[in-house]
JSON list of C-alpha atoms and ligand atoms in Angstrom, two decimals:
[
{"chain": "A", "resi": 1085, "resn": "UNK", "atom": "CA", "xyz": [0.00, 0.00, 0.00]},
{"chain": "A", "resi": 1086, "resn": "UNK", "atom": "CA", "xyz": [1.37, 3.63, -1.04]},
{"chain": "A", "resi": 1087, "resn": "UNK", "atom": "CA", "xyz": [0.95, 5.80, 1.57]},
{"chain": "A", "resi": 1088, "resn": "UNK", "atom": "CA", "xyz": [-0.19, 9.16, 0.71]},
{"chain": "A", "resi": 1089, "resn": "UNK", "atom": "CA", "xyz": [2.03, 11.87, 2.05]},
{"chain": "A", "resi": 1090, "resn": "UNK", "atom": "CA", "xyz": [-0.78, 14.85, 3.73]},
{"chain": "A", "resi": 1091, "resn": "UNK", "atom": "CA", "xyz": [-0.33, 18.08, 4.73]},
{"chain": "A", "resi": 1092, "resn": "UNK", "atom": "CA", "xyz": [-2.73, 19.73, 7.15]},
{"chain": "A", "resi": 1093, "resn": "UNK", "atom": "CA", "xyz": [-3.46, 23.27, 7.21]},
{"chain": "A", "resi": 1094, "resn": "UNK", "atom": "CA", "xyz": [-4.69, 24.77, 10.32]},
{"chain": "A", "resi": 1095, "resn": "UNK", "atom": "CA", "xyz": [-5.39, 28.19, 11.84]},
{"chain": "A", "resi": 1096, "resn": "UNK", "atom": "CA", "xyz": [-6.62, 26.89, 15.33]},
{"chain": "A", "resi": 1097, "resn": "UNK", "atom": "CA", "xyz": [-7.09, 24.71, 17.93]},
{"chain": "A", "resi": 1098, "resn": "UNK", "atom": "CA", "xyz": [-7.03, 21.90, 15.37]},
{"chain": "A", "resi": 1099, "resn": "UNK", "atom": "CA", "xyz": [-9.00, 19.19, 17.15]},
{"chain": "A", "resi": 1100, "resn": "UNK", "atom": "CA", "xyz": [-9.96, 17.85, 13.45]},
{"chain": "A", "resi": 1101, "resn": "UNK", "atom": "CA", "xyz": [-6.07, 17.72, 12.72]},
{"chain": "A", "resi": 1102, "resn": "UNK", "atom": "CA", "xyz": [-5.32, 15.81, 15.85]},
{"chain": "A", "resi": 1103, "resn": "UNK", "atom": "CA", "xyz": [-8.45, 12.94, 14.45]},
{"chain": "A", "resi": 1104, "resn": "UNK", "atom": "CA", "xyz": [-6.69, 12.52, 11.50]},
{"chain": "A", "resi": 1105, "resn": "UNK", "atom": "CA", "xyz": [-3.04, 12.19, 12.76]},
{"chain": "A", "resi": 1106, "resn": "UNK", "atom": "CA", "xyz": [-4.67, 9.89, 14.98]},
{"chain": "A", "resi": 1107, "resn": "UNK", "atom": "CA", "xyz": [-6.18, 7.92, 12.28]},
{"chain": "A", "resi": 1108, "resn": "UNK", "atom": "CA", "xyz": [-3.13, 8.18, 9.92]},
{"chain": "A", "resi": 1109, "resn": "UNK", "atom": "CA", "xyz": [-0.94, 6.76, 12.98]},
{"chain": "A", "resi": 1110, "resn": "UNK", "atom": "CA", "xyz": [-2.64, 3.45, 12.11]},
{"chain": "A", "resi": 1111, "resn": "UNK", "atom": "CA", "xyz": [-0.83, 1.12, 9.98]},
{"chain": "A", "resi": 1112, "resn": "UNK", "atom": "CA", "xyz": [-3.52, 0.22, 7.26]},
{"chain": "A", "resi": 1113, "resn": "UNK", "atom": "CA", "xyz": [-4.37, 3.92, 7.09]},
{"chain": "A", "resi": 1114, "resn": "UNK", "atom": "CA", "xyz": [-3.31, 5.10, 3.12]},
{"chain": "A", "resi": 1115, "resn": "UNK", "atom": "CA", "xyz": [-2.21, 8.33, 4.29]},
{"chain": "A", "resi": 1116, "resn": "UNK", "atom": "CA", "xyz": [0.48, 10.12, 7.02]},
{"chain": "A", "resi": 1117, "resn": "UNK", "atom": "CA", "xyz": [0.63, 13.37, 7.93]},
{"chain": "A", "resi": 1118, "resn": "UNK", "atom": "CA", "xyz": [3.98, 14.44, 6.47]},
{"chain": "A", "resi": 1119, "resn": "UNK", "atom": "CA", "xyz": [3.27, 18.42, 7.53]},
{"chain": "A", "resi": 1120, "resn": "UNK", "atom": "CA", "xyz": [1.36, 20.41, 9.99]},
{"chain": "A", "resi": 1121, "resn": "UNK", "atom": "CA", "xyz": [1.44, 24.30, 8.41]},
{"chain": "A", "resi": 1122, "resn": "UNK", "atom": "CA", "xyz": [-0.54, 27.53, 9.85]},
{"chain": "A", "resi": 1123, "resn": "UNK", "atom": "CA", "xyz": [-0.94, 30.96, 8.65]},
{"chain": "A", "resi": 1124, "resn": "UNK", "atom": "CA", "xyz": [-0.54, 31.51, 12.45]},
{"chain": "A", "resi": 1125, "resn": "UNK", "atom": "CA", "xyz": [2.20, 31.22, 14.68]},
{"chain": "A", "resi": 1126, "resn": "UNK", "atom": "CA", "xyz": [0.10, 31.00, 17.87]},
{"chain": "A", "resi": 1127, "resn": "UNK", "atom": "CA", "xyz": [-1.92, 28.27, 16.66]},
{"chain": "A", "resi": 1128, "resn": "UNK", "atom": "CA", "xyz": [-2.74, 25.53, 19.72]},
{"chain": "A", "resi": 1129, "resn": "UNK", "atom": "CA", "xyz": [-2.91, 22.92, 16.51]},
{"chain": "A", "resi": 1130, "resn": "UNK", "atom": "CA", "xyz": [0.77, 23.70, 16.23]},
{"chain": "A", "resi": 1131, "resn": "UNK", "atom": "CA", "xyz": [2.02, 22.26, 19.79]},
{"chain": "A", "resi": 1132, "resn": "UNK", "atom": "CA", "xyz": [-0.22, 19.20, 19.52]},
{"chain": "A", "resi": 1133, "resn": "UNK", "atom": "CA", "xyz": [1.16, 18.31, 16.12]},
{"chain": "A", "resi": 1134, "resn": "UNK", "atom": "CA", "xyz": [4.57, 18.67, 17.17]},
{"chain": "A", "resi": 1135, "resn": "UNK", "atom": "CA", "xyz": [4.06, 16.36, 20.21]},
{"chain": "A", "resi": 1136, "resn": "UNK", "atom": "CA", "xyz": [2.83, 13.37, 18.36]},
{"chain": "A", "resi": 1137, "resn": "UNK", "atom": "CA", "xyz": [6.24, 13.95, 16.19]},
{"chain": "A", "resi": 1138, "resn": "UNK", "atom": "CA", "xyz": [4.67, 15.65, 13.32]},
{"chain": "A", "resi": 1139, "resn": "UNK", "atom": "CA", "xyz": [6.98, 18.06, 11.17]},
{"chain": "A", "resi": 1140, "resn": "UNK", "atom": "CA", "xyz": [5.35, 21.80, 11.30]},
{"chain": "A", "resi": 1141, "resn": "UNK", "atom": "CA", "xyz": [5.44, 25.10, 9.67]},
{"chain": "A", "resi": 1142, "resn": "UNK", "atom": "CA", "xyz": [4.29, 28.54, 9.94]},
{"chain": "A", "resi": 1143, "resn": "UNK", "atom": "CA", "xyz": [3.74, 30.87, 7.02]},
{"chain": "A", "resi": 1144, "resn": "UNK", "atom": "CA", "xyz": [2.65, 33.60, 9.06]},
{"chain": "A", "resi": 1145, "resn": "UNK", "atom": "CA", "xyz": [0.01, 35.90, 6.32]},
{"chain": "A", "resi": 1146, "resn": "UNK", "atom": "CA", "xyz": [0.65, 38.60, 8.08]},
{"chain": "A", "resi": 1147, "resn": "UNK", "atom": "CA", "xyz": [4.94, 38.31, 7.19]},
{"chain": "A", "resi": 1148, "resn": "UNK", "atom": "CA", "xyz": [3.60, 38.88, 3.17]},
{"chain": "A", "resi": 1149, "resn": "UNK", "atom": "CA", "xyz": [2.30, 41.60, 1.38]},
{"chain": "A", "resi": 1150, "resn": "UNK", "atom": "CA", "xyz": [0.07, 39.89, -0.93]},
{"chain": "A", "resi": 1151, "resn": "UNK", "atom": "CA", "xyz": [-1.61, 36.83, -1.13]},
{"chain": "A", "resi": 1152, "resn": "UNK", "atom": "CA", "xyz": [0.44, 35.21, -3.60]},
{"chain": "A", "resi": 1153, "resn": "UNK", "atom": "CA", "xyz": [3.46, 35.66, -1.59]},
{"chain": "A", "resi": 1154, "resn": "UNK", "atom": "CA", "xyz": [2.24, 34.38, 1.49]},
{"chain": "A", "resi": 1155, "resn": "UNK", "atom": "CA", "xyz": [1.18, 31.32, -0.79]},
{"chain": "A", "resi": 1156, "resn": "UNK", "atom": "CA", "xyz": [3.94, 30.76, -2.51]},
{"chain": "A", "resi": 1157, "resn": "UNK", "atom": "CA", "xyz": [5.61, 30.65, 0.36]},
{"chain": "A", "resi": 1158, "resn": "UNK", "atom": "CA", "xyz": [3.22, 27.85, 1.84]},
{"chain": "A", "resi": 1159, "resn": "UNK", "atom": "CA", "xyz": [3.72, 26.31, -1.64]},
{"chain": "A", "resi": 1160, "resn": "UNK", "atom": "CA", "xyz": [7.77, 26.10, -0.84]},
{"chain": "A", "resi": 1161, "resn": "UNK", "atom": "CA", "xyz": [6.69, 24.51, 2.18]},
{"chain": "A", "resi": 1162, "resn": "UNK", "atom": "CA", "xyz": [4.55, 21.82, 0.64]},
{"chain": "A", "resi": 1163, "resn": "UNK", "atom": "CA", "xyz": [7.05, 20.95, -1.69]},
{"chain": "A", "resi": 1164, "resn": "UNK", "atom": "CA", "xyz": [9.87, 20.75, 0.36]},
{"chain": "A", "resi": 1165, "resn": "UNK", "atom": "CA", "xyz": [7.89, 17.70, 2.05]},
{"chain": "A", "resi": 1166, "resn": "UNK", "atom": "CA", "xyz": [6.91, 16.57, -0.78]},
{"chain": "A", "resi": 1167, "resn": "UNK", "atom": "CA", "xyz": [3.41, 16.53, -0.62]},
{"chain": "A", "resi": 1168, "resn": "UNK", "atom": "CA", "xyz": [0.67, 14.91, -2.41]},
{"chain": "A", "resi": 1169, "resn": "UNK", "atom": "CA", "xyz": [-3.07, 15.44, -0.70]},
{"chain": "A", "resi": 1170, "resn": "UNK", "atom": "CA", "xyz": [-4.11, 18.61, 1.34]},
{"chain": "A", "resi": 1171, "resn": "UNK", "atom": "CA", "xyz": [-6.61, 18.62, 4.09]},
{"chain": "A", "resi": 1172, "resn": "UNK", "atom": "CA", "xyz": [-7.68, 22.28, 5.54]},
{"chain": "A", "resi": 1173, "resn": "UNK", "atom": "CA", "xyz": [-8.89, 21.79, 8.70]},
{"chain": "A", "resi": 1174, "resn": "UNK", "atom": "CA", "xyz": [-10.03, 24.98, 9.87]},
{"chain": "A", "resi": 1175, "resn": "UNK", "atom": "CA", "xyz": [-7.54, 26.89, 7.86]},
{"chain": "A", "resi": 1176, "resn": "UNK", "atom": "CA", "xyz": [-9.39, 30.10, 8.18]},
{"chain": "A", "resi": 1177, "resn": "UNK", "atom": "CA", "xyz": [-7.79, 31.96, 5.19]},
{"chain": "A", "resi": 1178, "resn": "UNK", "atom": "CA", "xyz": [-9.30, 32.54, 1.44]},
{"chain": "A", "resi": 1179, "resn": "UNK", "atom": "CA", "xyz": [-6.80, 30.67, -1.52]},
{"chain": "A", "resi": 1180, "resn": "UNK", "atom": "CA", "xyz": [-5.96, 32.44, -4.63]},
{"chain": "A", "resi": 1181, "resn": "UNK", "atom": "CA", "xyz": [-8.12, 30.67, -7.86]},
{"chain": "A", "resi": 1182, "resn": "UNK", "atom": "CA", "xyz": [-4.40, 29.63, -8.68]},
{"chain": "A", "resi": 1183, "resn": "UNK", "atom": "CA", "xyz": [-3.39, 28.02, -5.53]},
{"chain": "A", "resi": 1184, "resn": "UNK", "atom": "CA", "xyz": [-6.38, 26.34, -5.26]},
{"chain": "A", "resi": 1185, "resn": "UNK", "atom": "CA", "xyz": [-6.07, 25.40, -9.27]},
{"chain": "A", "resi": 1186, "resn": "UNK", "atom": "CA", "xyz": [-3.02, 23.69, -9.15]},
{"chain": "A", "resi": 1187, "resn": "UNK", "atom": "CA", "xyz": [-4.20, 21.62, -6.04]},
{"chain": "A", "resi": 1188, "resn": "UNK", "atom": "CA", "xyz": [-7.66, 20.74, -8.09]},
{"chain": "A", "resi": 1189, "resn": "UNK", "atom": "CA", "xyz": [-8.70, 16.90, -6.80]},
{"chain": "A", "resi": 1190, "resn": "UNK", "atom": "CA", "xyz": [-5.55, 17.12, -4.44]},
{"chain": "A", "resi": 1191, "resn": "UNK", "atom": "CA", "xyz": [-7.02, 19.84, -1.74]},
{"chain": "A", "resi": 1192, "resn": "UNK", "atom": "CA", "xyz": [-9.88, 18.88, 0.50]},
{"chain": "A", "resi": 1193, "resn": "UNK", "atom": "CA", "xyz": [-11.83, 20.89, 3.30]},
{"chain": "A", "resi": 1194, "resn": "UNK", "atom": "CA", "xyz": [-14.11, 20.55, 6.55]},
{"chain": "A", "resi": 1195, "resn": "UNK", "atom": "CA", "xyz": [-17.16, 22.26, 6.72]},
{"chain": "A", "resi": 1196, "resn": "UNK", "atom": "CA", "xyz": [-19.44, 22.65, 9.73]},
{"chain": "A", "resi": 1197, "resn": "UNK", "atom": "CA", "xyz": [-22.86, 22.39, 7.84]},
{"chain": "A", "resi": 1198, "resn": "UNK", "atom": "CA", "xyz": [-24.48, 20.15, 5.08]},
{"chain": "A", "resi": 1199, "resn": "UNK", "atom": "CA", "xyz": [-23.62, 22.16, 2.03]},
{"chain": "A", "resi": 1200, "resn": "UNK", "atom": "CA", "xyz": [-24.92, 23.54, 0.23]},
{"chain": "A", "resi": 1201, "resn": "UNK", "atom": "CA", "xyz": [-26.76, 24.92, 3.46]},
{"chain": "A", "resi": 1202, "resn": "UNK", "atom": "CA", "xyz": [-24.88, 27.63, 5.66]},
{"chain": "A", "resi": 1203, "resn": "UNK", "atom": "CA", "xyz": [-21.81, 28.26, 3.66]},
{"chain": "A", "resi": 1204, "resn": "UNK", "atom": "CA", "xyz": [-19.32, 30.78, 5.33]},
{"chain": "A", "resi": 1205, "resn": "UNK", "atom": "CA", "xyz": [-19.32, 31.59, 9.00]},
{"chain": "A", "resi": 1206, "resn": "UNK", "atom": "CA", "xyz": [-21.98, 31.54, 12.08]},
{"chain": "A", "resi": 1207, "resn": "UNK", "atom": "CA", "xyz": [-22.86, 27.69, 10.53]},
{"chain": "A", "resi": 1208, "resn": "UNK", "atom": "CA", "xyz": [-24.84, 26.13, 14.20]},
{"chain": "A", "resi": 1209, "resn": "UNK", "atom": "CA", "xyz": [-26.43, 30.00, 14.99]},
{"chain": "A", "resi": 1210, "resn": "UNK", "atom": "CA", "xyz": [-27.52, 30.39, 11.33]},
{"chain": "A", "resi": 1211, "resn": "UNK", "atom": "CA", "xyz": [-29.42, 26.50, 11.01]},
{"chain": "A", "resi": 1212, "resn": "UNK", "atom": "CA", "xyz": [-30.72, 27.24, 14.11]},
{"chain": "A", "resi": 1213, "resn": "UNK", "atom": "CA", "xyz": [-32.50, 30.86, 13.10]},
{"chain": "A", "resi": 1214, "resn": "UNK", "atom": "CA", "xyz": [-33.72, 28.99, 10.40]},
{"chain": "A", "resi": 1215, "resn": "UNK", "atom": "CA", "xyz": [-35.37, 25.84, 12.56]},
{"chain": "A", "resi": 1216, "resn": "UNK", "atom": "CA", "xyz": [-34.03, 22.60, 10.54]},
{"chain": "A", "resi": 1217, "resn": "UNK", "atom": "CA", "xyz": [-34.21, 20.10, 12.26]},
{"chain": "A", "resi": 1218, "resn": "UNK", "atom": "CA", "xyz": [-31.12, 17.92, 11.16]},
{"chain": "A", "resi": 1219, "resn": "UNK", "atom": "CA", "xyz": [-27.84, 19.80, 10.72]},
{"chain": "A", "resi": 1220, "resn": "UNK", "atom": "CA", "xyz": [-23.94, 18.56, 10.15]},
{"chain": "A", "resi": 1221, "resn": "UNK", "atom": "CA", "xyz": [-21.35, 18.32, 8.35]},
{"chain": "A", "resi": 1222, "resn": "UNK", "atom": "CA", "xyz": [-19.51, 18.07, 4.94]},
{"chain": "A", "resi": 1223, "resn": "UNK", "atom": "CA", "xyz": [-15.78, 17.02, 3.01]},
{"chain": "A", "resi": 1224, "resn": "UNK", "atom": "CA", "xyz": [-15.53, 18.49, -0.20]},
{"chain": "A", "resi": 1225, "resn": "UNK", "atom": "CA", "xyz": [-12.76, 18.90, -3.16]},
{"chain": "A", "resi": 1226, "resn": "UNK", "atom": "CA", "xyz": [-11.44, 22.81, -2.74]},
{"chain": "A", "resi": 1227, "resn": "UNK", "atom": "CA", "xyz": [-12.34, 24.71, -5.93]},
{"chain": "A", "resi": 1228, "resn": "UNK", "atom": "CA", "xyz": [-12.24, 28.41, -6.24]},
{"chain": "A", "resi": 1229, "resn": "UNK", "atom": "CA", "xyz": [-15.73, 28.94, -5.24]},
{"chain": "A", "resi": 1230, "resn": "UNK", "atom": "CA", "xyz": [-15.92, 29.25, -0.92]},
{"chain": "A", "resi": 1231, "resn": "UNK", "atom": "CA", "xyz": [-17.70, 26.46, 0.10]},
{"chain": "A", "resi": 1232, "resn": "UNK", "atom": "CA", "xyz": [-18.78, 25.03, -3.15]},
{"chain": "A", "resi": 1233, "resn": "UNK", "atom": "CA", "xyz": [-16.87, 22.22, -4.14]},
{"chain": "A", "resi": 1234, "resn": "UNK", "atom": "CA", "xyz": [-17.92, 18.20, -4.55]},
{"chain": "A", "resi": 1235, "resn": "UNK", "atom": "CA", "xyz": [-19.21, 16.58, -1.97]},
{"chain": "A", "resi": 1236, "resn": "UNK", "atom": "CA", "xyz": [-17.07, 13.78, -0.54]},
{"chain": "A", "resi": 1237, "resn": "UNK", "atom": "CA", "xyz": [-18.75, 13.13, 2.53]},
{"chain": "A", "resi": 1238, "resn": "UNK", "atom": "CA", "xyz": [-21.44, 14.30, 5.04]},
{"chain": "A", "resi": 1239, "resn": "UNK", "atom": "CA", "xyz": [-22.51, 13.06, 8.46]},
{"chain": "A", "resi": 1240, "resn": "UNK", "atom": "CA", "xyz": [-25.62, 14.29, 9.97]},
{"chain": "A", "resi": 1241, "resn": "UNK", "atom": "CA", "xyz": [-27.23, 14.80, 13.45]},
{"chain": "A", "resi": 1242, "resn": "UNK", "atom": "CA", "xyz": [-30.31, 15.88, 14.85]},
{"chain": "A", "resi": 1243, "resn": "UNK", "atom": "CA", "xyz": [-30.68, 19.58, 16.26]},
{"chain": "A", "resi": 1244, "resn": "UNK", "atom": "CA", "xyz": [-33.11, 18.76, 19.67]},
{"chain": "A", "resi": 1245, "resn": "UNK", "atom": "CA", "xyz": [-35.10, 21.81, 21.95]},
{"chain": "A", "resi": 1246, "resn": "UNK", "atom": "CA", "xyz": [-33.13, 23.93, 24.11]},
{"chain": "A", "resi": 1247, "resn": "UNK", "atom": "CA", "xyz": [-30.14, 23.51, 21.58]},
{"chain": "A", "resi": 1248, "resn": "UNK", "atom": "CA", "xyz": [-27.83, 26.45, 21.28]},
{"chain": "A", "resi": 1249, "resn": "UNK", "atom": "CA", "xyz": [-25.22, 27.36, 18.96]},
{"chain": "A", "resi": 1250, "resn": "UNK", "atom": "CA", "xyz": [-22.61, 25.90, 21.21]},
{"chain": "A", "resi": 1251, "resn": "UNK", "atom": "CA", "xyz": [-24.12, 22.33, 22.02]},
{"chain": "A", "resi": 1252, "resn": "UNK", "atom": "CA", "xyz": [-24.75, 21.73, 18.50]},
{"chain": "A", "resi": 1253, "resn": "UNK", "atom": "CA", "xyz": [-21.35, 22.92, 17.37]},
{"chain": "A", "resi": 1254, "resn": "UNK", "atom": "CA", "xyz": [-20.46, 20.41, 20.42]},
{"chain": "A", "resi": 1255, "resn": "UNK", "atom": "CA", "xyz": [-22.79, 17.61, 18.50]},
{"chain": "A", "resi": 1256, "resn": "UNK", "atom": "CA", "xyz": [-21.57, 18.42, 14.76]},
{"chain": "A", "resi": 1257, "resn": "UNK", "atom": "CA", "xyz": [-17.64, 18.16, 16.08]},
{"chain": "A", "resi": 1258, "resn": "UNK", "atom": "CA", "xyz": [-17.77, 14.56, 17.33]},
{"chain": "A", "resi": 1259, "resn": "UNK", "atom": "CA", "xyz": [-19.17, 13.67, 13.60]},
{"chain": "A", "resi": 1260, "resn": "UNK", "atom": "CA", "xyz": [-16.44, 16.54, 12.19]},
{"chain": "A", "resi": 1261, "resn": "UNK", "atom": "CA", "xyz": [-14.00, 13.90, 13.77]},
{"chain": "A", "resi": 1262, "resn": "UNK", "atom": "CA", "xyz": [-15.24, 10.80, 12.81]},
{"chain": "A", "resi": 1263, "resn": "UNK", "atom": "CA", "xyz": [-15.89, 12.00, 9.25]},
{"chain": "A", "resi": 1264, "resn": "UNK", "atom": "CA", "xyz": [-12.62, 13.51, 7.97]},
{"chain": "A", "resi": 1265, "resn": "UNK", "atom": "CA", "xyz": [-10.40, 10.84, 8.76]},
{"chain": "A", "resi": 1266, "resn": "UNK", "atom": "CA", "xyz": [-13.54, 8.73, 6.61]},
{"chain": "A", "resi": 1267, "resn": "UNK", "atom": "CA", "xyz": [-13.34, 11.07, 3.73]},
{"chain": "A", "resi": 1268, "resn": "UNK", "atom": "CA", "xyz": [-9.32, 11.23, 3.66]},
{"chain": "A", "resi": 1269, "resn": "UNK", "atom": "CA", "xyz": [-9.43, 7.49, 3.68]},
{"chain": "A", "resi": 1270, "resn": "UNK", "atom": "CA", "xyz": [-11.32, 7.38, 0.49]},
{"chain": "A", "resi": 1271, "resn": "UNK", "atom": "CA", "xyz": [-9.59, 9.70, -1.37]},
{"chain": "A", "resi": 1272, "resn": "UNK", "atom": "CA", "xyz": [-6.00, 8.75, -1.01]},
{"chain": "A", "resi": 1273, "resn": "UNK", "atom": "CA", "xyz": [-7.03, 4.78, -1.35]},
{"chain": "A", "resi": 1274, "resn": "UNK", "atom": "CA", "xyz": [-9.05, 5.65, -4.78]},
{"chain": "A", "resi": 1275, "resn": "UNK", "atom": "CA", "xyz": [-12.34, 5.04, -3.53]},
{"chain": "A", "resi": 1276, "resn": "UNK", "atom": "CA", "xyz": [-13.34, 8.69, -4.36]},
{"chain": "A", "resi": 1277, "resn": "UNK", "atom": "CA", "xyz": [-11.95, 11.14, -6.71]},
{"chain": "A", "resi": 1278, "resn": "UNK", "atom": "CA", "xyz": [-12.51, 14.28, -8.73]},
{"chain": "A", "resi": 1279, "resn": "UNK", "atom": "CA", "xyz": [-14.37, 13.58, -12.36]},
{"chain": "A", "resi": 1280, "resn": "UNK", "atom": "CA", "xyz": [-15.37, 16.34, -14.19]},
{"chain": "A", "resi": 1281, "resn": "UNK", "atom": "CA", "xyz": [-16.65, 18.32, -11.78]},
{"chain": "A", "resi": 1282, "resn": "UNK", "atom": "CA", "xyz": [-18.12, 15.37, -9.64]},
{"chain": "A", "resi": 1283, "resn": "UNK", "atom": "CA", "xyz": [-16.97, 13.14, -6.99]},
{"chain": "A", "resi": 1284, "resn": "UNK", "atom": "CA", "xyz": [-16.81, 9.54, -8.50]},
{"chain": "A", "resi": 1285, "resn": "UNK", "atom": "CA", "xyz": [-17.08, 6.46, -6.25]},
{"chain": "A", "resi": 1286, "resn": "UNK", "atom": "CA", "xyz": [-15.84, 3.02, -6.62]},
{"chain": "A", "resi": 1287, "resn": "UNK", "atom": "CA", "xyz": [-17.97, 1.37, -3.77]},
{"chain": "A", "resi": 1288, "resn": "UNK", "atom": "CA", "xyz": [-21.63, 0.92, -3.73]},
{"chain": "A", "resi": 1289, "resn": "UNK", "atom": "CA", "xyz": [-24.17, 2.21, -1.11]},
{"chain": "A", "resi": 1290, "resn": "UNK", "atom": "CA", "xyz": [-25.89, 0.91, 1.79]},
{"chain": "A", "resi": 1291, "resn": "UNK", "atom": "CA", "xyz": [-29.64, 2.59, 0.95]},
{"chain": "A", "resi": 1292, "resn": "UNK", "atom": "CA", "xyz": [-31.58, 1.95, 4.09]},
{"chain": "A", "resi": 1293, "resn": "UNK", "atom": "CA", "xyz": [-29.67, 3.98, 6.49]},
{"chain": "A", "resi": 1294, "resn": "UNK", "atom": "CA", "xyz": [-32.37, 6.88, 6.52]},
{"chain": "A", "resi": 1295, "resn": "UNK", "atom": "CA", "xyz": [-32.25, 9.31, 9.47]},
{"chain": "A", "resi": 1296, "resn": "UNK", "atom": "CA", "xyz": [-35.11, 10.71, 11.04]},
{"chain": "A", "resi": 1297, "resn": "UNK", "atom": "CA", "xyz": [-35.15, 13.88, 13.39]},
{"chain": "A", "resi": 1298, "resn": "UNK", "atom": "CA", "xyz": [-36.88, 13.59, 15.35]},
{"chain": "A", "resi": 1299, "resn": "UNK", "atom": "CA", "xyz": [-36.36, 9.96, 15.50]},
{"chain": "B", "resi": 39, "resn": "GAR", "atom": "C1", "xyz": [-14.25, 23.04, 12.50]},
{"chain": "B", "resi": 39, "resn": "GAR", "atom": "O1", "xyz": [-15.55, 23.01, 13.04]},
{"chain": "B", "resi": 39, "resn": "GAR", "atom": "C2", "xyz": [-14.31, 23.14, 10.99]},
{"chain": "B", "resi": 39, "resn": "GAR", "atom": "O2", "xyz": [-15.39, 22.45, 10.43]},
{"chain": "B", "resi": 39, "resn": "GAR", "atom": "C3", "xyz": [-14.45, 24.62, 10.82]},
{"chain": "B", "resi": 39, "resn": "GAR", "atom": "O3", "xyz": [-13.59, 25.20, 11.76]},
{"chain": "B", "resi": 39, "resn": "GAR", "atom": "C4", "xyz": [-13.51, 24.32, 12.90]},
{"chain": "B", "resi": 39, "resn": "GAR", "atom": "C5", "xyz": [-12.06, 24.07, 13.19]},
{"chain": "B", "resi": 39, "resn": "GAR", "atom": "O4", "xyz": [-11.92, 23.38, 14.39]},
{"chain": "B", "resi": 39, "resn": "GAR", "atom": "N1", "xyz": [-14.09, 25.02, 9.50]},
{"chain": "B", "resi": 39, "resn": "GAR", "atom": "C6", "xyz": [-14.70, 26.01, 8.84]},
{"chain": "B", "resi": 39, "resn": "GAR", "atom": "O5", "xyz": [-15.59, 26.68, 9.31]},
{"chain": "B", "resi": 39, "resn": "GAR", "atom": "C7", "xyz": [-14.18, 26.23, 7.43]},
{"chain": "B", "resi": 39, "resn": "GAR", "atom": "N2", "xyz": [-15.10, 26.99, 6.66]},
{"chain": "B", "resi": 39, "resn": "GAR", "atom": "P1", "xyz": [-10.60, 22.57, 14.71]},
{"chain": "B", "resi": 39, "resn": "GAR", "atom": "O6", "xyz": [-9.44, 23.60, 14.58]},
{"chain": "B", "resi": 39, "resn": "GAR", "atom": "O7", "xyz": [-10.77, 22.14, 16.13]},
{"chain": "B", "resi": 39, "resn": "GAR", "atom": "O8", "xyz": [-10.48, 21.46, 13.75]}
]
């Protein structure tokens, strides 16, 4: 088995990085995390990568004038450990159309909501304004639009009475972190990839696992 080598870009606390080194620490896992990188030095994702023995970075934005600087200096980076798959992980900066381009199929994201629903920010207060009564989460392909590329994977859960913004961001995460390492799995083994636009799949489907909410 070829082990894909991963890069994880963070900005935070990076509690989805930490399920995924944790998943890529197993054996039959087709990926390792060859690079930890943040666009800020005082990430908390930074320290935790570096104590399970993960090689880290920062490309501070703020150290570059433009955007394409402080990317191609992230680019530098991602070639000097030679990498093949990115996985944002609440990597809270925009990509150029280029950077994100020349990563097409090889760049994937987290996204607290079921996209297309509740792109951007404020995901948990926004669903509930709006009263839905299942929210969760999504891994997509990167592609120049924010938010908007193929679906890889989603994982749902129901939003119950009394539920704030914080205890269903506290509901979504567990399935944030069971999810990713899912999604990375399938991507760097073949069983999903980029086609024209699409996500392709080489497995077939279990169609009776409908959720209800309330249940
Ligand atoms: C996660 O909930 C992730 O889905 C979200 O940021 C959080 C990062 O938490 N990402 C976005 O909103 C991207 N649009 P973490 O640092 O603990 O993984």
């Amino acid at each position: 088995m070829t082990r894909r080598r991963v890069a994880i870009l963070i900005s935070g606390r990076g509690s989805n990085m930490v399920s995924l080194i944790e998943a890529a620490s197993r054996p039959d896992f087709p990926a390792g995390i060859a690079l930890v990188l943040s666009n800020r030095p005082d990430a908390a994702g930074l320290e935790r990568a570096a104590a399970a023995g993960i090689a880290t970075a920062v490309v501070d934005h703020k150290a570059h004038p433009t955007r394409e600087d402080f990317e191609q200096a992230m680019e530098a980076e991602l070639k000097a450990h030679d990498i093949a798959f990115i996985c944002l992980a609440g990597f809270m900066r925009v990509l150029t159309d280029g950077f994100v381009e020349r990563w097409s199929g090889r760049m994937i994201n987290i996204h607290p909501s079921l996209l297309p629903l509740y792109r951007g920010t404020q995901t948990h207060r926004r669903a509930l304004e709006d009263g839905v009564l299942v929210h969760g989460c999504t891994v997509h392909f990167v592609v120049p639009e924010l938010d908007a590329g193929p679906i890889i994977a989603q994982a749902a859960v129901p939003v119950v009475p009394g539920d704030t913004a914080d205890s269903l961001a506290a509901r979504v995460i567990v399935q944030e972190h069971v999810l990713y390492p899912k999604a990375l799995r399938m991507i760097c083994d073949g069983t999903a990839r980029l086609d024209n636009g699409r996500v392709a799949f080489t497995r077939g489907w279990n169609a009776d696992g409908t959720l209800h909410s309330p249940g």
